CSV table of C-alpha atoms in Angstrom, one decimal:
chain,number,residue,atom,x,y,z
A,435,GLY,CA,15.7,3.9,-7.8
A,436,ASP,CA,11.7,3.9,-7.9
A,437,SER,CA,10.0,6.7,-5.7
A,438,VAL,CA,7.1,8.4,-5.5
A,439,THR,CA,6.1,12.3,-4.6
A,440,GLN,CA,2.6,13.3,-3.4
A,441,MET,CA,1.2,16.5,-2.1
A,442,GLU,CA,1.4,16.9,1.7
A,443,GLY,CA,-1.9,16.8,3.7
A,444,PRO,CA,-4.3,17.3,5.0
A,445,VAL,CA,-6.6,18.8,2.3
A,446,THR,CA,-9.6,19.7,3.5
A,447,LEU,CA,-12.6,20.7,1.2
A,448,SER,CA,-16.2,21.6,1.2
A,449,GLU,CA,-18.7,18.9,-0.2
A,450,GLU,CA,-18.9,19.1,-4.0
A,451,ALA,CA,-15.3,21.1,-4.3
A,452,PHE,CA,-13.2,20.1,-7.2
A,453,LEU,CA,-10.4,17.7,-5.8
A,454,THR,CA,-7.0,17.3,-6.7
A,455,ILE,CA,-4.2,15.6,-5.2
A,456,ASN,CA,-0.7,15.7,-7.2
A,457,CYS,CA,1.4,12.6,-7.5
A,458,THR,CA,4.9,12.8,-9.2
A,459,TYR,CA,7.2,9.9,-9.9
A,460,THR,CA,10.7,9.0,-10.7
A,461,ALA,CA,11.6,5.5,-12.3
A,462,THR,CA,13.3,4.0,-15.4
A,463,GLY,CA,11.1,2.6,-18.0
A,464,TYR,CA,7.4,3.0,-18.0
A,465,PRO,CA,5.9,1.8,-14.5
A,466,SER,CA,2.6,0.9,-14.2
A,467,LEU,CA,0.7,3.6,-11.8
A,468,PHE,CA,-1.9,3.0,-8.9
A,469,TRP,CA,-4.1,5.2,-6.8
A,470,TYR,CA,-5.4,3.4,-3.5
A,471,VAL,CA,-7.4,4.9,-0.8
A,472,GLN,CA,-7.6,4.0,2.9
A,473,TYR,CA,-10.6,4.4,4.9
A,474,PRO,CA,-10.6,5.0,8.6
A,475,GLY,CA,-9.6,1.3,10.5
A,476,GLU,CA,-9.4,-0.8,6.7
A,477,GLY,CA,-6.6,-1.7,5.0
A,478,LEU,CA,-6.1,0.0,1.7
A,479,GLN,CA,-8.1,-0.9,-1.5
A,480,LEU,CA,-7.4,0.0,-5.2
A,481,LEU,CA,-8.9,3.1,-6.3
A,482,LEU,CA,-7.7,3.4,-9.9
A,483,LYS,CA,-4.5,2.5,-12.0
A,484,ALA,CA,-3.3,3.2,-15.2
A,485,THR,CA,-0.8,0.8,-17.1
A,486,LYS,CA,1.1,2.8,-19.9
A,487,ALA,CA,1.8,6.3,-20.7
A,488,ASP,CA,-1.8,8.7,-21.8
A,489,ASP,CA,-3.9,5.9,-19.8
A,490,LYS,CA,-6.8,7.3,-18.0
A,491,GLY,CA,-7.9,5.1,-15.2
A,492,SER,CA,-11.4,6.3,-13.7
A,493,ASN,CA,-13.7,4.9,-10.5
A,494,LYS,CA,-16.3,6.4,-8.3
A,495,GLY,CA,-15.7,9.8,-10.4
A,496,PHE,CA,-12.2,9.8,-9.7
A,497,GLU,CA,-10.0,10.2,-12.4
A,498,ALA,CA,-6.1,9.7,-13.0
A,499,THR,CA,-4.2,10.4,-16.4
A,500,TYR,CA,-0.3,8.7,-17.0
A,501,ARG,CA,1.3,11.5,-18.0
A,502,LYS,CA,4.6,10.2,-19.1
A,503,GLU,CA,6.1,13.8,-20.0
A,504,THR,CA,5.5,15.4,-17.0
A,505,THR,CA,5.7,11.8,-14.9
A,506,SER,CA,2.6,12.4,-13.2
A,507,PHE,CA,-0.1,10.5,-12.5
A,508,HIS,CA,-2.8,13.5,-10.5
A,509,LEU,CA,-5.8,12.4,-9.0
A,510,GLU,CA,-8.8,14.3,-9.4
A,511,LYS,CA,-12.4,13.9,-8.7
A,512,GLY,CA,-15.1,16.9,-9.7
A,513,SER,CA,-17.3,16.8,-6.5
A,514,VAL,CA,-16.3,15.2,-3.6
A,515,GLN,CA,-19.0,13.9,-0.8
A,516,VAL,CA,-18.0,13.6,3.0
A,517,SER,CA,-17.5,9.8,2.2
A,518,ASP,CA,-14.9,10.3,0.5
A,519,SER,CA,-12.7,11.6,3.6
A,520,ALA,CA,-9.8,9.0,3.8
A,521,VAL,CA,-6.3,8.6,2.7
A,522,TYR,CA,-4.9,8.5,-0.9
A,523,PHE,CA,-2.0,7.0,-1.7
A,524,CYS,CA,-0.3,6.9,-4.7
A,525,ALA,CA,1.9,4.0,-5.7
A,526,LEU,CA,4.5,2.8,-8.5
A,527,ARG,CA,4.5,-0.4,-10.0
A,528,GLY,CA,2.6,-1.7,-6.9
A,529,LEU,CA,5.7,-1.6,-4.5
A,530,THR,CA,6.9,2.1,-4.1
A,531,PHE,CA,3.9,4.2,-2.4
A,532,GLY,CA,3.8,7.8,-1.7
A,533,SER,CA,3.5,9.2,1.6
A,534,GLY,CA,-0.5,9.6,1.8
A,535,THR,CA,-2.6,12.5,1.4
A,536,ARG,CA,-5.6,12.7,3.8
A,537,LEU,CA,-8.6,14.4,2.7
A,538,GLN,CA,-11.2,15.7,4.9
A,539,VAL,CA,-14.4,16.8,3.5
A,540,GLN,CA,-16.6,18.7,5.1
A,541,PRO,CA,-20.6,18.6,4.8
B,1414,LYS,CA,-13.9,-14.8,-2.4
B,1415,ALA,CA,-13.0,-14.1,1.3
B,1416,GLY,CA,-10.5,-11.3,1.3
B,1417,VAL,CA,-7.0,-11.2,2.7
B,1418,THR,CA,-6.9,-12.1,6.3
B,1419,GLN,CA,-3.9,-11.1,9.1
B,1420,THR,CA,-3.7,-12.6,12.3
B,1421,PRO,CA,-3.2,-11.4,14.9
B,1422,ARG,CA,-5.3,-7.9,14.4
B,1423,TYR,CA,-3.5,-6.6,17.8
B,1424,LEU,CA,-0.2,-7.5,19.5
B,1425,ILE,CA,2.0,-6.1,22.1
B,1426,LYS,CA,5.1,-6.8,22.5
B,1427,THR,CA,8.3,-5.5,24.8
B,1428,ARG,CA,11.6,-4.6,23.2
B,1429,GLY,CA,14.2,-7.3,22.6
B,1430,GLN,CA,11.3,-10.0,22.4
B,1431,GLN,CA,10.3,-11.6,18.8
B,1432,VAL,CA,7.3,-11.5,17.2
B,1433,THR,CA,5.6,-13.7,14.2
B,1434,LEU,CA,2.9,-12.1,11.8
B,1435,SER,CA,0.8,-14.3,10.0
B,1436,CYS,CA,-1.0,-13.7,6.4
B,1437,SER,CA,-3.7,-15.7,4.2
B,1438,PRO,CA,-3.7,-14.5,0.9
B,1439,ILE,CA,-7.2,-14.8,-1.5
B,1440,SER,CA,-7.6,-18.0,-2.9
B,1441,GLY,CA,-5.2,-18.3,-6.0
B,1442,HIS,CA,-3.0,-15.4,-5.5
B,1443,ARG,CA,0.7,-16.8,-5.3
B,1444,SER,CA,2.0,-13.3,-4.1
B,1445,VAL,CA,2.2,-12.1,-0.8
B,1446,SER,CA,4.0,-8.5,-0.1
B,1447,TRP,CA,4.4,-7.1,3.5
B,1448,TYR,CA,4.3,-3.3,4.2
B,1449,GLN,CA,5.0,-1.2,7.5
B,1450,GLN,CA,3.0,2.2,7.8
B,1451,THR,CA,3.9,4.5,10.3
B,1452,PRO,CA,2.4,7.9,10.7
B,1453,GLY,CA,6.0,9.3,10.1
B,1454,GLN,CA,7.5,7.0,7.6
B,1455,GLY,CA,4.0,6.5,5.6
B,1456,LEU,CA,4.1,3.0,3.7
B,1457,GLN,CA,6.9,1.3,3.5
B,1458,PHE,CA,7.8,-2.1,1.2
B,1459,LEU,CA,9.5,-5.3,3.4
B,1460,PHE,CA,9.5,-8.3,0.5
B,1461,GLU,CA,7.5,-9.6,-1.6
B,1462,TYR,CA,7.1,-13.6,-1.7
B,1463,PHE,CA,6.0,-15.4,-4.9
B,1464,SER,CA,5.9,-19.4,-5.6
B,1465,GLU,CA,7.9,-19.3,-1.7
B,1466,THR,CA,10.8,-17.5,-3.3
B,1467,GLN,CA,11.5,-14.1,-1.7
B,1468,ARG,CA,11.1,-11.9,-5.4
B,1469,ASN,CA,11.8,-8.4,-4.3
B,1470,LYS,CA,13.1,-6.8,-1.1
B,1471,GLY,CA,13.1,-3.6,0.3
B,1472,ASN,CA,15.5,-1.8,2.5
B,1473,PHE,CA,15.0,-3.2,6.7
B,1474,PRO,CA,17.3,-4.6,8.6
B,1475,GLY,CA,17.9,-8.2,8.6
B,1476,ARG,CA,15.7,-8.4,11.7
B,1477,PHE,CA,12.9,-8.3,9.1
B,1478,SER,CA,12.5,-11.8,7.5
B,1479,GLY,CA,9.2,-13.5,5.9
B,1480,ARG,CA,8.7,-17.1,4.5
B,1481,GLN,CA,5.8,-18.4,2.2
B,1482,PHE,CA,4.6,-21.4,2.2
B,1483,SER,CA,2.9,-24.1,-0.5
B,1484,ASN,CA,-0.3,-22.8,-0.1
B,1485,SER,CA,1.0,-19.0,-0.6
B,1486,ARG,CA,-0.1,-18.2,3.1
B,1487,SER,CA,2.9,-16.2,4.2
B,1488,GLU,CA,4.3,-15.1,7.8
B,1489,MET,CA,6.5,-12.2,8.8
B,1490,ASN,CA,8.9,-12.4,11.5
B,1491,VAL,CA,10.5,-9.6,13.3
B,1492,SER,CA,13.4,-10.7,16.1
B,1493,THR,CA,14.7,-8.1,18.7
B,1494,LEU,CA,12.0,-6.0,18.7
B,1495,GLU,CA,12.8,-2.0,19.0
B,1496,LEU,CA,10.4,0.5,20.1
B,1497,GLY,CA,10.5,1.9,16.7
B,1498,ASP,CA,9.4,-1.3,14.7
B,1499,SER,CA,5.5,0.0,16.4
B,1500,ALA,CA,3.8,0.1,13.4
B,1501,LEU,CA,0.7,-1.2,11.4
B,1502,TYR,CA,1.8,-4.3,9.2
B,1503,LEU,CA,0.1,-4.8,6.0
B,1504,CYS,CA,-0.2,-7.8,4.3
B,1505,ALA,CA,-1.4,-7.7,0.5
B,1506,SER,CA,-1.9,-10.2,-2.3
B,1507,SER,CA,-1.6,-10.7,-6.0
B,1508,SER,CA,-1.8,-13.0,-8.8
B,1509,GLY,CA,1.9,-11.8,-9.1
B,1510,THR,CA,1.8,-13.3,-13.1
B,1511,SER,CA,3.0,-10.2,-14.6
B,1512,GLY,CA,6.1,-10.1,-13.2
B,1513,SER,CA,6.0,-6.4,-14.3
B,1514,GLY,CA,4.3,-4.9,-11.3
B,1515,SER,CA,1.2,-4.2,-13.3
B,1516,ASP,CA,-1.0,-6.4,-10.9
B,1517,THR,CA,-3.6,-5.1,-8.5
B,1518,GLN,CA,-2.8,-5.7,-4.9
B,1519,TYR,CA,-5.5,-6.6,-2.4
B,1520,PHE,CA,-4.8,-5.1,1.1
B,1521,GLY,CA,-5.6,-7.0,4.5
B,1522,PRO,CA,-6.9,-5.1,7.4
B,1523,GLY,CA,-3.2,-5.2,8.9
B,1524,THR,CA,-1.3,-6.6,12.4
B,1525,ARG,CA,-0.9,-3.3,14.8
B,1526,LEU,CA,1.8,-3.8,16.7
B,1527,THR,CA,3.1,-2.0,19.7
B,1528,VAL,CA,6.3,-2.5,20.9
B,1529,LEU,CA,6.6,-1.1,24.8
């Protein structure tokens, strides 16, 4: 069945550092891939998505490229801010979620 | 457009009781999905309803059930509560029309259930 594996957290970075959160998946076919973010005390909200191989999703400085050959959808941001501190979830077909990666950005 | 709303926001129950949680989707959305979020297990899919029919189901015992009404509002019921059912229950809505899992889901703030 479908599954998503995310890197363990927490990830602690200083402001303006480069961010990578790894996500790999197992699925049949060509599933849509998502990154959702959960800020403290809130529900999840969509950060970006990609619906086919080689698509790049981007939003608020975050990017992720759908790599079918490596079954990956890694999240990247060139310069993180304190306001990016949250839990990030990689998801497959919108129903299967990774365990979440907590990001803490220090000023 | 109003977002997804969930009621109640907080609930405290004792073992053996049952509970019903409610979710109102974004207007026009026909799909509602439910998730259980716990620190140990992360976010786990419970079930999805589309146009009053259960379309997908996760791997949870039969104590967990749901339904969807003609106005797309959904309820989730847990019977014979156990301590391990303590969690944040999230509801998400989407248009549900793609059928291929490419729809963006819009999440509510969740209902925090504590079982004593």
